[in-house]
Amino acid sequence: MEIKVLGTGCVKCKKLEKLTENTVNELGLDATIEKIEDIYKIMQFGVMRTPGLVIDGKVVLTGRLPKTNELIEFLTK
Amino acid sequence: MKKIILLIALLVGWIAFYMNLANIADFLIYNILNLEEGKHLTESIWFFIYEVPKVMLLLVLIVFIVGIIRSWFSPERTRKALEGKSLFAGNVMASGLGIVTPFCSCSAIPLFLGFVEAGIPIGVTFSFLIAAPLINEVALILLASLFGWKVAVIYALTGLTIAIISGFILEKMKLQRYVEEWVYQVKSNQPGLVDEKITLNDRIEAGLDSVKEIVGKIWIYILIGIAVGAGAHGYVPDDYLANLLGDENWYAVPLAIIAGIPLYSNAAGIIPIVGVLMEKGVTLGTALAFMMSVIGLSLPEIIILKKVLKWQLIVIFVSVVAVGITMVGFLFNFFNI
């Protein structure tokens, strides 16, 4: 699984990155996590609110932090 | 269902508490603390004990409601609504949507880029970017509870007018060449987040989240603000500031605005200062102009915008908005509102 965290460095973006890392580790998933900070690249996903979460090329969340169980759902679907 | 019942119970509790704030303050002051009636100190403490829960209760309720309302809006939808709108109508809509669309100044750049990509005129985008921070529920509740509803409504209406007209003027000035070139090259190959399914439960959660986030961030400012207000309550104003920024001096308004630009604060942080200024004899027009300048024009925001705008455009943007705020200030001072 390919996970991308989109964020220019706002507080929530860093939190999302941490939360995703922890959850992936806890679930023992085979996934790569990439942080994308370049605004030009972020815009290519059509995201207008950071942070954004992209799983296997699909935007699943923008503009807020997910609840842990919500994130687990995204990751295991 | 359980959640709805709980919410209704909370609302009933809220109303009961709100209706009895004065009684509770009286009880605490005269029965528990045994303070003497009529003393300055007693009055100040009473004001504090009455005002803090009042403002907090109002904030929690309104932020919750606005949080729910905002769950119907998103920058993506706002962008769609603004696409292809004619100029003036676009400015009016963008300013209105600026109030209800969830927005954080940290997302100003992606939002700006997203709007440009959709072909929305930059003047319309500016209307949005001016209205979004300037007019918000927190500013309005605090203005209303400290200075009355009339002041809050005036603030909202003049703020909207500034956002609409500034955006319109900026578009008419044909400033596209002062936007960094790379901005026009941005192309998204993806539609972003396609319609999320949002249930009523999610909306309630969104409301609760915004209460946690906003009230969690600003409660300390409210406490300080009311403490300052309580301290100033009933004391004789010092007339130095009143001489400098009172209604006699035509330059009071521009001076207040220039002082406000480098300062940065959210609405909650600035209201206590506005309160003190007014206690010290600064007129309402000057105080509101100062507040709008601090919230609407700020150095950090300018630095963020510098990524996508050339300095010429930033200077013009700040000047147009500053002139708008000046006119609002003069208007109020002139009509003595």
XYZ file of C-alpha atoms in Angstrom:
414
model
C 0.000 0.000 0.000
C 1.178 3.485 -0.837
C 0.260 6.201 1.606
C 0.929 9.876 1.033
C 0.464 12.594 3.627
C 0.001 15.993 1.997
C 0.909 19.025 4.051
C 2.985 22.157 3.880
C 4.107 21.970 7.474
C 1.066 23.026 9.460
C 0.581 21.566 12.929
C -2.222 19.254 11.833
C -0.129 17.975 8.923
C 2.593 16.822 11.279
C 0.048 15.245 13.573
C -1.517 13.368 10.671
C 1.872 12.035 9.623
C 2.581 10.769 13.146
C -0.864 9.289 13.547
C -0.628 7.471 10.216
C 2.812 6.088 11.028
C 1.686 4.837 14.418
C -1.482 3.278 13.093
C 0.312 1.533 10.235
C 2.837 0.114 12.681
C 0.185 -0.989 15.131
C -1.767 -2.759 12.432
C 1.429 -4.254 11.056
C 0.531 -3.170 7.527
C 2.909 -3.415 4.632
C 2.853 0.202 3.535
C 5.110 3.048 2.515
C 4.414 6.477 3.909
C 5.562 9.509 2.007
C 5.238 13.089 3.186
C 4.600 15.558 0.364
C 5.398 19.148 1.272
C 5.729 20.677 -2.177
C 2.613 22.754 -2.759
C 2.844 22.226 -6.502
C 2.651 18.459 -6.009
C -0.078 18.786 -3.394
C -2.202 20.726 -5.853
C -1.948 17.901 -8.379
C -4.176 15.874 -6.096
C -6.807 18.596 -6.264
C -6.556 19.159 -2.517
C -7.444 22.653 -1.291
C -7.256 22.038 2.411
C -4.282 20.587 4.192
C -3.577 18.091 5.599
C -4.567 15.551 2.998
C -4.340 11.780 3.061
C -3.864 9.788 -0.129
C -4.046 6.006 -0.176
C -3.006 4.175 -3.337
C -3.415 7.339 -5.362
C -6.859 8.211 -4.029
C -7.603 11.209 -1.807
C -9.513 9.937 1.222
C -9.376 12.859 3.611
C -8.711 16.611 3.561
C -8.623 19.488 5.996
C -8.846 17.650 9.280
C -7.410 14.945 11.472
C -9.245 11.632 11.330
C -10.339 9.748 14.411
C -8.186 6.655 14.949
C -10.956 4.222 14.076
C -11.727 6.242 10.951
C -8.102 6.034 9.922
C -8.048 2.278 10.535
C -11.056 1.981 8.248
C -9.249 3.891 5.495
C -6.178 1.720 5.893
C -7.878 -1.644 5.959
C -10.514 -1.123 3.297
C -30.673 8.733 18.812
C -28.984 8.582 22.218
C -26.777 11.431 21.124
C -29.750 13.603 20.170
C -31.389 13.069 23.568
C -28.124 13.908 25.286
C -27.814 17.069 23.204
C -31.342 18.164 24.087
C -30.611 17.569 27.771
C -27.436 19.627 27.450
C -29.346 22.427 25.748
C -31.897 22.532 28.566
C -29.052 22.668 31.083
C -27.427 25.402 29.029
C -30.574 27.544 29.066
C -31.106 27.053 32.799
C -27.502 28.001 33.528
C -27.570 30.986 31.179
C -30.788 32.397 32.658
C -29.349 32.232 36.179
C -25.907 33.680 35.630
C -26.637 36.858 37.569
C -28.077 34.886 40.500
C -25.072 32.608 40.582
C -22.697 35.572 40.516
C -24.671 37.263 43.316
C -24.608 34.093 45.389
C -20.858 33.588 44.946
C -20.002 37.220 45.661
C -22.265 37.990 48.611
C -22.835 34.583 50.240
C -19.651 32.647 49.627
C -16.986 35.337 49.337
C -18.874 37.756 51.608
C -17.781 40.848 49.720
C -19.151 44.256 50.535
C -21.729 45.644 48.136
C -20.989 48.846 46.213
C -17.178 48.676 46.395
C -15.111 49.001 43.216
C -13.312 45.725 43.819
C -16.598 43.911 44.417
C -18.034 45.303 41.193
C -14.976 44.216 39.254
C -15.062 40.686 40.656
C -18.806 40.456 40.063
C -18.311 41.516 36.442
C -15.653 38.821 36.007
C -17.660 36.032 37.637
C -20.758 36.957 35.634
C -19.092 37.614 32.300
C -16.734 34.604 31.987
C -19.404 31.873 32.064
C -21.717 34.038 29.945
C -19.222 34.458 27.121
C -18.076 30.831 27.391
C -21.644 29.510 27.208
C -22.406 31.655 24.166
C -19.183 30.603 22.495
C -19.711 26.885 23.034
C -23.262 27.008 21.685
C -22.596 29.189 18.652
C -19.296 27.525 17.713
C -21.106 24.179 17.882
C -23.930 25.391 15.632
C -21.541 27.034 13.166
C -19.422 23.850 13.158
C -22.488 21.890 12.086
C -23.436 24.458 9.436
C -19.880 24.372 8.061
C -20.090 20.620 7.533
C -22.292 21.431 4.536
C -19.591 23.599 3.008
C -16.094 22.883 1.734
C -13.565 24.832 -0.338
C -14.219 22.391 -3.188
C -17.931 23.149 -3.189
C -17.351 26.860 -2.767
C -15.057 26.786 -5.756
C -17.696 25.047 -7.812
C -20.305 27.594 -6.750
C -18.052 30.461 -7.774
C -17.019 29.086 -11.147
C -18.265 31.163 -14.040
C -19.955 33.796 -11.856
C -19.953 37.336 -13.215
C -17.674 39.782 -11.479
C -19.778 41.668 -8.952
C -22.068 38.757 -8.160
C -18.944 36.628 -7.761
C -17.506 39.081 -5.228
C -20.733 39.127 -3.231
C -20.979 35.333 -3.213
C -17.305 34.830 -2.423
C -17.533 37.171 0.575
C -20.623 35.408 1.878
C -19.110 31.973 1.342
C -15.930 33.200 3.060
C -17.920 33.367 6.290
C -19.310 29.818 6.186
C -16.602 27.833 4.397
C -14.171 26.132 6.761
C -10.927 28.018 6.339
C -7.609 28.324 8.090
C -5.016 30.873 7.015
C -2.522 27.988 6.787
C -4.588 26.739 3.827
C -4.677 30.134 2.090
C -2.181 29.047 -0.573
C -3.796 25.768 -1.682
C -7.109 27.586 -1.701
C -5.753 30.447 -3.798
C -4.175 27.991 -6.249
C -7.333 25.911 -6.442
C -9.437 28.979 -7.225
C -7.041 30.233 -9.888
C -6.976 26.805 -11.484
C -10.754 26.804 -11.751
C -10.563 30.139 -13.576
C -12.115 32.149 -10.759
C -11.011 35.798 -11.142
C -8.398 36.850 -8.586
C -10.635 39.716 -7.432
C -13.300 37.190 -6.463
C -10.660 35.070 -4.735
C -9.534 38.125 -2.783
C -13.089 38.802 -1.647
C -13.059 35.316 -0.163
C -9.638 35.728 1.431
C -10.620 39.057 3.017
C -13.988 37.930 4.376
C -12.885 34.528 5.686
C -10.669 35.652 8.579
C -12.363 39.021 9.167
C -15.906 37.880 9.806
C -16.277 34.854 12.016
C -18.570 33.643 14.721
C -16.055 34.187 17.503
C -15.530 37.867 16.633
C -19.274 38.443 16.389
C -20.153 36.757 19.694
C -17.431 38.607 21.565
C -18.381 41.960 20.042
C -22.025 41.306 20.818
C -21.462 40.292 24.422
C -19.044 43.105 25.217
C -20.455 45.982 23.136
C -23.964 44.885 22.167
C -25.590 43.339 19.114
C -25.672 46.601 17.203
C -21.872 46.776 17.145
C -21.619 43.126 16.070
C -24.059 43.592 13.193
C -22.331 46.789 12.066
C -18.997 44.986 12.150
C -20.328 42.097 10.030
C -22.006 44.349 7.458
C -19.079 46.725 7.018
C -16.634 43.795 6.948
C -18.642 42.202 4.138
C -18.775 45.490 2.255
C -15.005 45.858 2.480
C -14.482 42.296 1.202
C -16.882 42.772 -1.732
C -15.660 46.189 -2.840
C -11.933 45.531 -2.316
C -12.165 42.346 -4.386
C -14.076 44.168 -7.095
C -11.519 47.001 -7.277
C -8.584 44.561 -7.274
C -10.101 42.726 -10.241
C -10.725 45.963 -12.143
C -7.075 46.895 -11.715
C -6.037 43.933 -13.901
C -3.322 42.638 -11.613
C -2.903 39.158 -13.077
C 0.658 39.901 -14.140
C 1.633 40.352 -10.485
C 0.722 36.776 -9.666
C 3.752 34.464 -9.776
C 3.883 32.697 -13.157
C 4.044 29.170 -11.787
C 0.618 29.650 -10.231
C -0.962 29.449 -13.682
C 0.820 26.180 -14.417
C -0.783 24.327 -11.545
C -2.931 21.524 -12.855
C -4.539 18.861 -10.789
C -4.900 15.436 -12.373
C -7.331 14.434 -9.696
C -10.634 15.831 -8.525
C -9.554 15.875 -4.872
C -11.891 14.462 -2.309
C -14.996 13.423 -4.187
C -18.187 13.795 -2.223
C -17.672 12.271 1.150
C -20.743 10.652 2.632
C -21.546 12.687 5.711
C -24.139 11.450 8.162
C -25.978 13.523 10.740
C -23.780 11.882 13.339
C -20.678 13.119 11.473
C -22.076 16.652 11.446
C -22.654 16.586 15.197
C -19.116 15.255 15.603
C -17.864 18.117 13.412
C -19.682 20.594 15.659
C -18.154 19.052 18.797
C -14.711 19.008 17.183
C -14.875 22.685 16.357
C -15.922 23.483 19.935
C -12.930 21.538 21.229
C -10.570 23.131 18.762
C -11.731 26.753 18.871
C -12.720 27.081 22.514
C -9.621 25.098 23.494
C -7.480 27.610 21.675
C -9.071 30.882 22.749
C -10.401 30.416 26.278
C -7.270 31.935 27.761
C -7.681 35.123 25.712
C -11.272 35.395 26.823
C -10.250 35.035 30.441
C -7.552 37.693 30.093
C -9.881 39.928 28.098
C -12.631 39.821 30.668
C -10.135 40.237 33.517
C -8.822 43.376 31.827
C -12.364 44.565 31.252
C -13.209 43.870 34.899
C -10.126 45.761 36.052
C -11.050 48.758 33.948
C -14.672 48.523 35.040
C -15.711 51.789 36.543
C -12.245 53.278 36.888
C -11.494 56.749 35.613
C -10.095 56.710 32.095
C -6.655 57.974 31.520
C -6.976 60.631 28.864
C -3.666 60.286 27.098
C -5.000 57.753 24.597
C -8.284 59.581 24.332
C -6.381 62.717 23.311
C -4.301 60.827 20.798
C -6.985 58.572 19.324
C -10.217 60.300 20.325
C -12.696 61.659 17.826
C -11.083 65.093 17.674
C -8.173 63.824 15.620
C -8.762 62.988 11.974
C -5.607 60.904 11.886
C -6.793 58.573 14.672
C -8.251 56.023 12.245
C -5.292 55.722 9.827
C -2.915 55.640 12.788
C -4.882 52.775 14.367
C -4.842 50.847 11.084
C -1.119 51.290 10.501
C -0.473 50.177 14.070
C -2.665 47.138 13.451
C -0.977 45.751 10.325
C 2.191 44.299 11.903
C 0.172 42.995 14.836
C -1.348 39.600 14.399
C -4.014 38.055 16.481
C -7.229 36.149 16.171
C -10.502 37.851 17.013
C -10.484 36.529 20.572
C -7.060 37.955 21.319
C -7.811 41.417 20.010
C -11.189 42.085 21.612
C -9.821 42.709 25.121
C -7.525 45.337 23.664
C -10.404 46.925 21.806
C -12.298 46.951 25.093
C -9.479 48.756 26.863
C -9.114 51.269 24.018
C -12.790 52.109 24.244
C -12.641 52.402 28.029
C -9.830 54.866 27.509
C -11.967 57.071 25.323
C -11.049 55.834 21.858
C -14.134 56.051 19.641
C -15.910 52.988 18.292
C -14.959 53.700 14.663
C -11.280 53.909 15.522
C -11.434 50.808 17.736
C -13.220 48.741 15.074
C -10.784 49.934 12.407
C -7.930 48.801 14.630
C -9.553 45.428 15.155
C -10.225 44.890 11.435
C -6.665 45.833 10.606
C -5.209 43.380 13.112
C -7.443 40.491 12.048
C -7.781 41.184 8.326
C -4.309 42.429 7.479
C -1.461 40.668 9.107
C 2.195 40.213 8.504
C 2.170 36.395 8.735
C -0.618 36.237 6.137
C 1.309 38.604 3.870
C 4.386 36.412 4.176
C 2.316 33.341 3.282
C 0.815 35.119 0.264
C 4.274 36.182 -0.885
C 4.706 32.610 -2.199
C 2.094 33.192 -4.881
C 1.939 36.994 -5.277
C 4.572 39.501 -6.317
C 5.222 42.332 -3.890
C 3.453 44.899 -6.065
C 0.201 42.998 -5.725
C 0.671 42.571 -1.991
C 1.198 46.314 -1.571
C -1.909 47.081 -3.640
C -3.950 44.459 -1.773
C -2.980 45.823 1.639
C -3.574 49.416 0.511
C -7.026 48.773 -0.930
C -8.170 46.922 2.181
C -6.611 49.566 4.450
C -8.469 52.340 2.595
C -11.699 50.359 2.977
C -11.166 50.001 6.718
C -10.292 53.700 7.000
C -13.578 54.630 5.377
C -15.478 52.418 7.801
C -13.664 54.050 10.717
C -14.399 57.568 9.465
C -18.014 56.720 8.792
C -18.566 55.606 12.359
C -16.677 58.448 13.926
C -18.481 60.949 11.700
C -21.962 59.644 12.481
C -20.987 59.038 16.074
C -22.331 55.509 16.187
